[in-house]
Short mmCIF file of C-alpha atoms and ligand atoms in Angstrom, two decimals:
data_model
loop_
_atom_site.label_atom_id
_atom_site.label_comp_id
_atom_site.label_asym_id
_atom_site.label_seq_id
_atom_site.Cartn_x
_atom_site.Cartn_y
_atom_site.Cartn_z
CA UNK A 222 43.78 -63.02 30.07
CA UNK A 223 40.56 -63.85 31.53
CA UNK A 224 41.39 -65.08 35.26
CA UNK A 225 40.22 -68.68 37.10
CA UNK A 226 37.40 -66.65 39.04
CA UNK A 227 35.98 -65.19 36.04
CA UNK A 228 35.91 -68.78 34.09
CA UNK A 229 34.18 -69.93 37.29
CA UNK A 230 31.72 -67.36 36.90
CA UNK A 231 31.14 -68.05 33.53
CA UNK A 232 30.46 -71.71 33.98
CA UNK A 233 27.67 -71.14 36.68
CA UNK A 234 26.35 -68.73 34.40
CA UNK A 235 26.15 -71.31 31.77
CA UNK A 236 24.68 -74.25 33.72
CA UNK A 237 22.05 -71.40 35.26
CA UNK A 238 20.91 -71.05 31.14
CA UNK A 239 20.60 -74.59 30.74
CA UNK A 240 18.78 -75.01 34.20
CA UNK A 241 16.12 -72.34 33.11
CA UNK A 242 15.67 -74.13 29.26
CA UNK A 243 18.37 -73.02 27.18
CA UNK A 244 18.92 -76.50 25.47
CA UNK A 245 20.39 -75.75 21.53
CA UNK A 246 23.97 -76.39 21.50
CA UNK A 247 24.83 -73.97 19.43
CA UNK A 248 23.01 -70.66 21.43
CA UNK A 249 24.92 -72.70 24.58
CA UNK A 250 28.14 -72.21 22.74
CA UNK A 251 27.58 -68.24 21.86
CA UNK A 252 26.98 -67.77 25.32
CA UNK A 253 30.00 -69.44 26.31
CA UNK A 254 32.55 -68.08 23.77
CA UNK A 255 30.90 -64.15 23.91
CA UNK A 256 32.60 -62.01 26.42
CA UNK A 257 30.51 -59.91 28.02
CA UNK A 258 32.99 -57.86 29.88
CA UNK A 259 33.58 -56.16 26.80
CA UNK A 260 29.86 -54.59 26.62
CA UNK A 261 29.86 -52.96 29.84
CA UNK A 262 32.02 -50.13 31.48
CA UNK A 263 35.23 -51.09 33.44
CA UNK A 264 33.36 -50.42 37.35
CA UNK A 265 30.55 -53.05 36.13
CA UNK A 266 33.22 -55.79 34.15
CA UNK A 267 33.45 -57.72 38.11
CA UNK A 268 29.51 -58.17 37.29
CA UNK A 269 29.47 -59.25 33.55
CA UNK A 270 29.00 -62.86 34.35
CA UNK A 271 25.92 -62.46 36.61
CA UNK A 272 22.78 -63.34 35.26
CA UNK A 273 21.44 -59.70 35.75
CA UNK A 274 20.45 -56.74 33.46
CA UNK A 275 23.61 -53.53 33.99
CA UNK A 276 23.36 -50.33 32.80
CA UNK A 277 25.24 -48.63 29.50
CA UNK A 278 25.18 -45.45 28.72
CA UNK A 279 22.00 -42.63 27.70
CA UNK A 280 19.93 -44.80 31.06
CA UNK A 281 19.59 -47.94 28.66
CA UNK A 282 20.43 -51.03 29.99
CA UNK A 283 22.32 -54.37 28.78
CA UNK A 284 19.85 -57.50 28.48
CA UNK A 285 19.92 -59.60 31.29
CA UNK A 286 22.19 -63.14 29.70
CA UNK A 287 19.13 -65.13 30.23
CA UNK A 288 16.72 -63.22 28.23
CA UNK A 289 19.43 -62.56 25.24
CA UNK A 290 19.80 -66.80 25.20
CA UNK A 291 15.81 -67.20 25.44
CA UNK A 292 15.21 -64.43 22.64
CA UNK A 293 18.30 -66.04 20.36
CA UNK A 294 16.76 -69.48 21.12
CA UNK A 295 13.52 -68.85 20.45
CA UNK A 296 14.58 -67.04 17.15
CA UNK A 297 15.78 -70.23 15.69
CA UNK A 298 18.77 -68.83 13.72
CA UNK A 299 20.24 -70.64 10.52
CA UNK A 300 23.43 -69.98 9.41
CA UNK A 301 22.14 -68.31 6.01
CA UNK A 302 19.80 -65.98 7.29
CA UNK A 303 19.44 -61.96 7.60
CA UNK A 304 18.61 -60.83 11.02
CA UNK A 305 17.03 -57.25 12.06
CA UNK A 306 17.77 -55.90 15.67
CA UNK A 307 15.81 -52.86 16.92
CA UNK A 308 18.02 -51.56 20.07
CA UNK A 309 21.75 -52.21 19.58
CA UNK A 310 22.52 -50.45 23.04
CA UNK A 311 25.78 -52.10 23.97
CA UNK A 312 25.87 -54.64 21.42
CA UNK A 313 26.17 -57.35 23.11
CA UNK A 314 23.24 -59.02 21.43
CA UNK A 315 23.98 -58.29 18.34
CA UNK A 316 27.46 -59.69 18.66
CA UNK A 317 25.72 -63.06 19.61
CA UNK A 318 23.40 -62.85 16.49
CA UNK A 319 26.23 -62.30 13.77
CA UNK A 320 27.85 -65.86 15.14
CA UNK A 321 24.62 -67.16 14.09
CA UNK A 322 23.43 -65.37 10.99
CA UNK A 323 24.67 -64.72 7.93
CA UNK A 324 24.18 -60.71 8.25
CA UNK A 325 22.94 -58.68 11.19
CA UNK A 326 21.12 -54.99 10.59
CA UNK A 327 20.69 -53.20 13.93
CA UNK A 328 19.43 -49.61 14.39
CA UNK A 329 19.78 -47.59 17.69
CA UNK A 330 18.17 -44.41 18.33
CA UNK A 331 20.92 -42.80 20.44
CA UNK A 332 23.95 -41.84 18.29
CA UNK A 333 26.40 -42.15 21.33
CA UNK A 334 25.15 -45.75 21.60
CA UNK A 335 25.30 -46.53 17.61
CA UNK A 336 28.86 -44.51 17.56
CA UNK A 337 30.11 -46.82 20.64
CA UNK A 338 28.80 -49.89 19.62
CA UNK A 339 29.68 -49.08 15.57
CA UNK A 340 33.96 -48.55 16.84
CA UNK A 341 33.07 -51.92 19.00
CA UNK A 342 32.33 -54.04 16.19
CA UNK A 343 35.41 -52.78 14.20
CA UNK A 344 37.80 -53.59 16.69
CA UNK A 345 36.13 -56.74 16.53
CA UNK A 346 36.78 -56.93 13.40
CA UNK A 347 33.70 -57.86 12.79
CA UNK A 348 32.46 -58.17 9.37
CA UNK A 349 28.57 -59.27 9.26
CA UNK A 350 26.97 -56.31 11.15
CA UNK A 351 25.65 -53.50 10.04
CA UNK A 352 24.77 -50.24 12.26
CA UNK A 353 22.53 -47.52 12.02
CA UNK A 354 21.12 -44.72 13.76
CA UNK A 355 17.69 -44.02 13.55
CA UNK A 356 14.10 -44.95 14.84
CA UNK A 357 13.67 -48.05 14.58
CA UNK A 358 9.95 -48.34 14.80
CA UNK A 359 10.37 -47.91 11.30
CA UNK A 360 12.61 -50.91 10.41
CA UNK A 361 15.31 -51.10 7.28
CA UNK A 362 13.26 -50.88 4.54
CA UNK A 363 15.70 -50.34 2.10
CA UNK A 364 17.36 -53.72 3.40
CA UNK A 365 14.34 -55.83 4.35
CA UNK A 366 12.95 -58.66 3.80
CA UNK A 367 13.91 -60.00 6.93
CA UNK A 368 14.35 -63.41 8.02
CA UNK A 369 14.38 -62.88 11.85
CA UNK A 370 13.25 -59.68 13.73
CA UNK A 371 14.26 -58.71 17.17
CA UNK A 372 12.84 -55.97 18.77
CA UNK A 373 14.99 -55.67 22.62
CA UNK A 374 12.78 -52.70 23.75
CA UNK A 375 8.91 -53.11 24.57
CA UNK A 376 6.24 -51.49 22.30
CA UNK A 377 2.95 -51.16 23.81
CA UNK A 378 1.66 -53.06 20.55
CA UNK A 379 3.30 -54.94 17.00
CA UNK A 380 4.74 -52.21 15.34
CA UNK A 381 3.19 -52.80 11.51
CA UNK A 382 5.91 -51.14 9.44
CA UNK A 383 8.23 -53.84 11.57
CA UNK A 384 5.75 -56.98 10.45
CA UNK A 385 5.72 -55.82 6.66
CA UNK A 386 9.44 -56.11 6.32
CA UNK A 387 9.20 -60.23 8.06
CA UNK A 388 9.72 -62.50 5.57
CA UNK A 389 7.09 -65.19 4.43
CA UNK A 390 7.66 -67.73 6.90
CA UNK A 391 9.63 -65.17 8.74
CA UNK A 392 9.76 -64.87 13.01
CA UNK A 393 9.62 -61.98 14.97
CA UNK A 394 10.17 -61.64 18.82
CA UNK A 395 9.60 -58.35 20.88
CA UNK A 396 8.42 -57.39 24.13
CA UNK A 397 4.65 -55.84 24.19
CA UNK A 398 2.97 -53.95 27.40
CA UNK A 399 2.82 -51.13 29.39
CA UNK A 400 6.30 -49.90 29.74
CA UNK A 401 5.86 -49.04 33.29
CA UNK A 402 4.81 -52.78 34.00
CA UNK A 403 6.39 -56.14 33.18
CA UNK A 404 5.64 -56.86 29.57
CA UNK A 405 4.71 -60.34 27.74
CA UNK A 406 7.44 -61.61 25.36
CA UNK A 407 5.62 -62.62 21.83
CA UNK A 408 7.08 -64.47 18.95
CA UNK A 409 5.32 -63.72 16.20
CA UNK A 410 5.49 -65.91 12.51
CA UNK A 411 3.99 -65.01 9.09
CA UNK A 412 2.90 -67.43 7.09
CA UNK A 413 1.88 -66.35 3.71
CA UNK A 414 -0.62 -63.12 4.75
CA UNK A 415 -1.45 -64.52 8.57
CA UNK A 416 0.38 -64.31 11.75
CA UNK A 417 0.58 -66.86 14.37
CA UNK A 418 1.44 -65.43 17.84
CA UNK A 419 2.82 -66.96 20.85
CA UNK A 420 3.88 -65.48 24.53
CA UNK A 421 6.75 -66.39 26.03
CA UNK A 422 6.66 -65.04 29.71
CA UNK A 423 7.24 -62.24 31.35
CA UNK A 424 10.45 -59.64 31.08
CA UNK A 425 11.35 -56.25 32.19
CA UNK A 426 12.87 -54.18 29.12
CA UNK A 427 13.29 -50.28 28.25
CA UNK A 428 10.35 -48.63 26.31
CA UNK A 429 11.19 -48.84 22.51
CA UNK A 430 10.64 -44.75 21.78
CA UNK A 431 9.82 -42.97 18.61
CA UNK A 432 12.24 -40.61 17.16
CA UNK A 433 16.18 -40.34 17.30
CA UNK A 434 18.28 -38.52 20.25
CA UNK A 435 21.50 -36.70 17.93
CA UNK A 436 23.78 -37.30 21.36
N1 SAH B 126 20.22 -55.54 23.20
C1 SAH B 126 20.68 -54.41 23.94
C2 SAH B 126 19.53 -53.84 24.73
C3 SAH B 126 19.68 -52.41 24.93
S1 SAH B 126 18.33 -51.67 25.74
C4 SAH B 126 21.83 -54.81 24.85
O1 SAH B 126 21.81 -55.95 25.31
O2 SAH B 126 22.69 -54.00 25.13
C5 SAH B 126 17.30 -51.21 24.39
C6 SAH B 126 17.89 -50.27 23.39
O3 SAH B 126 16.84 -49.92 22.47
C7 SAH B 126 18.40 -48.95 23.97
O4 SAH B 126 19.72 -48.77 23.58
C8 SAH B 126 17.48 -47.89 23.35
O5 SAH B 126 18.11 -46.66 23.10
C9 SAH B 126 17.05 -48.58 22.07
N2 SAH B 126 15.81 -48.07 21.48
C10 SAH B 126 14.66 -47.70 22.09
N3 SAH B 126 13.76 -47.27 21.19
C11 SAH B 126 14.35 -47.38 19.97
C12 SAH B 126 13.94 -47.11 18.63
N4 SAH B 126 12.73 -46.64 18.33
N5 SAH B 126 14.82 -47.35 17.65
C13 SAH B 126 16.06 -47.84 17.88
N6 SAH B 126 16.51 -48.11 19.13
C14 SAH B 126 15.67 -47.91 20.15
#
């Protein structure tokens, strides 16, 4: 039973989304009906509703709720499409992304993360996400086209093999900069063989890192 406090928190959390841009009713409504207690570890639940990145297991962090609703906005998500997440980490994100697309692929590196976050789903009974563990610098080939990437680590540039498997018309969003810095948040969108790219602002993520951890 989620308490009165809690629902409290969740409603200033809401209006703070809309108050910093997050407009589309239907990202608004994600937001709203997502619990986010559910993502963290018990000591950190009292937090879940503040608009502030926590940490998860293997030093990664969840996404601050701001910057998942500015990435999913941004995105523009229709209710057919196939959506590629680089990062699952708690899965909190990609929970919000399968109420919007027709099928989610997301790839961690760490295989505690991808393990945690693959039982998650299923006792979500979730049935539109797919997980799997492995770099994903190098995409889902054997599942791409995509019609959305999201990268939610930074790469200090576009990582190609990620661009090849965008669909024509496709849109990509990732962080790009030093990861030591803040980096620049770029959507990027094919059309036919060019790409049009746009910043967004600032943000603070974990470095996107080559390679798989086996724990
Ligand atoms: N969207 C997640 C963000 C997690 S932090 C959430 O809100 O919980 C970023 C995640 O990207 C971490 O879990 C990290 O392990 C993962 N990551 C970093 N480099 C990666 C790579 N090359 N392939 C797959 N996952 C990667």
């Amino acid at each position: 039973m989620i308490k009165k406090s809690e629902i409290k928190k969740k409603i200033n959390l809401i209006l703070e989304l809309q108050n910093h841009g997050i407009d589309k009713a239907d990202v608004l409504k994600v937001m709203e009906e997502v619990d986010r207690q559910i993502f963290v570890e018990e000591s950190l639940r009292k937090k879940a509703y503040d608009n502030i990145a926590l940490p998860i297991d293997c030093g990664q962090t969840i996404s601050q709720p701001l910057v998942v609703a500015l990435m999913t906005q941004f995105l523009d998500i229709k209710k057919n499409m196939r959506v590629l997440e680089i990062g699952t980490g708690s899965g909190y994100q990609t929970f919000i992304l399968s109420k919007l697309a027709r099928f989610v692929y997301t790839v961690e590196r760490h295989k505690f993360l991808y393990i945690n976050a693959y039982n998650l789903f299923k006792k979500l009974m979730v049935t539109n996400i797919f997980c799997k563990h492995d770099d994903g610098g190098l995409g889902w080939k054997d599942q791409a086209p995509f019609d959305r990437i999201i990268v939610t680590a930074s790469a200090p540039e576009i990582p190609g093999k990620l661009v090849e498997q965008l669909s024509i018309n496709g849109k990509m969003i990732i962080p790009i900069g030093d990861q030591h810095n803040d980096q620049i948040l770029k959507s990027i969108s094919k059309n036919n063989e060019t790409l049009s790219i746009t910043d967004i602002g600032s943000v603070r993520f974990v470095p996107l890192l080559e390679g798989k951890e086996n724990k």
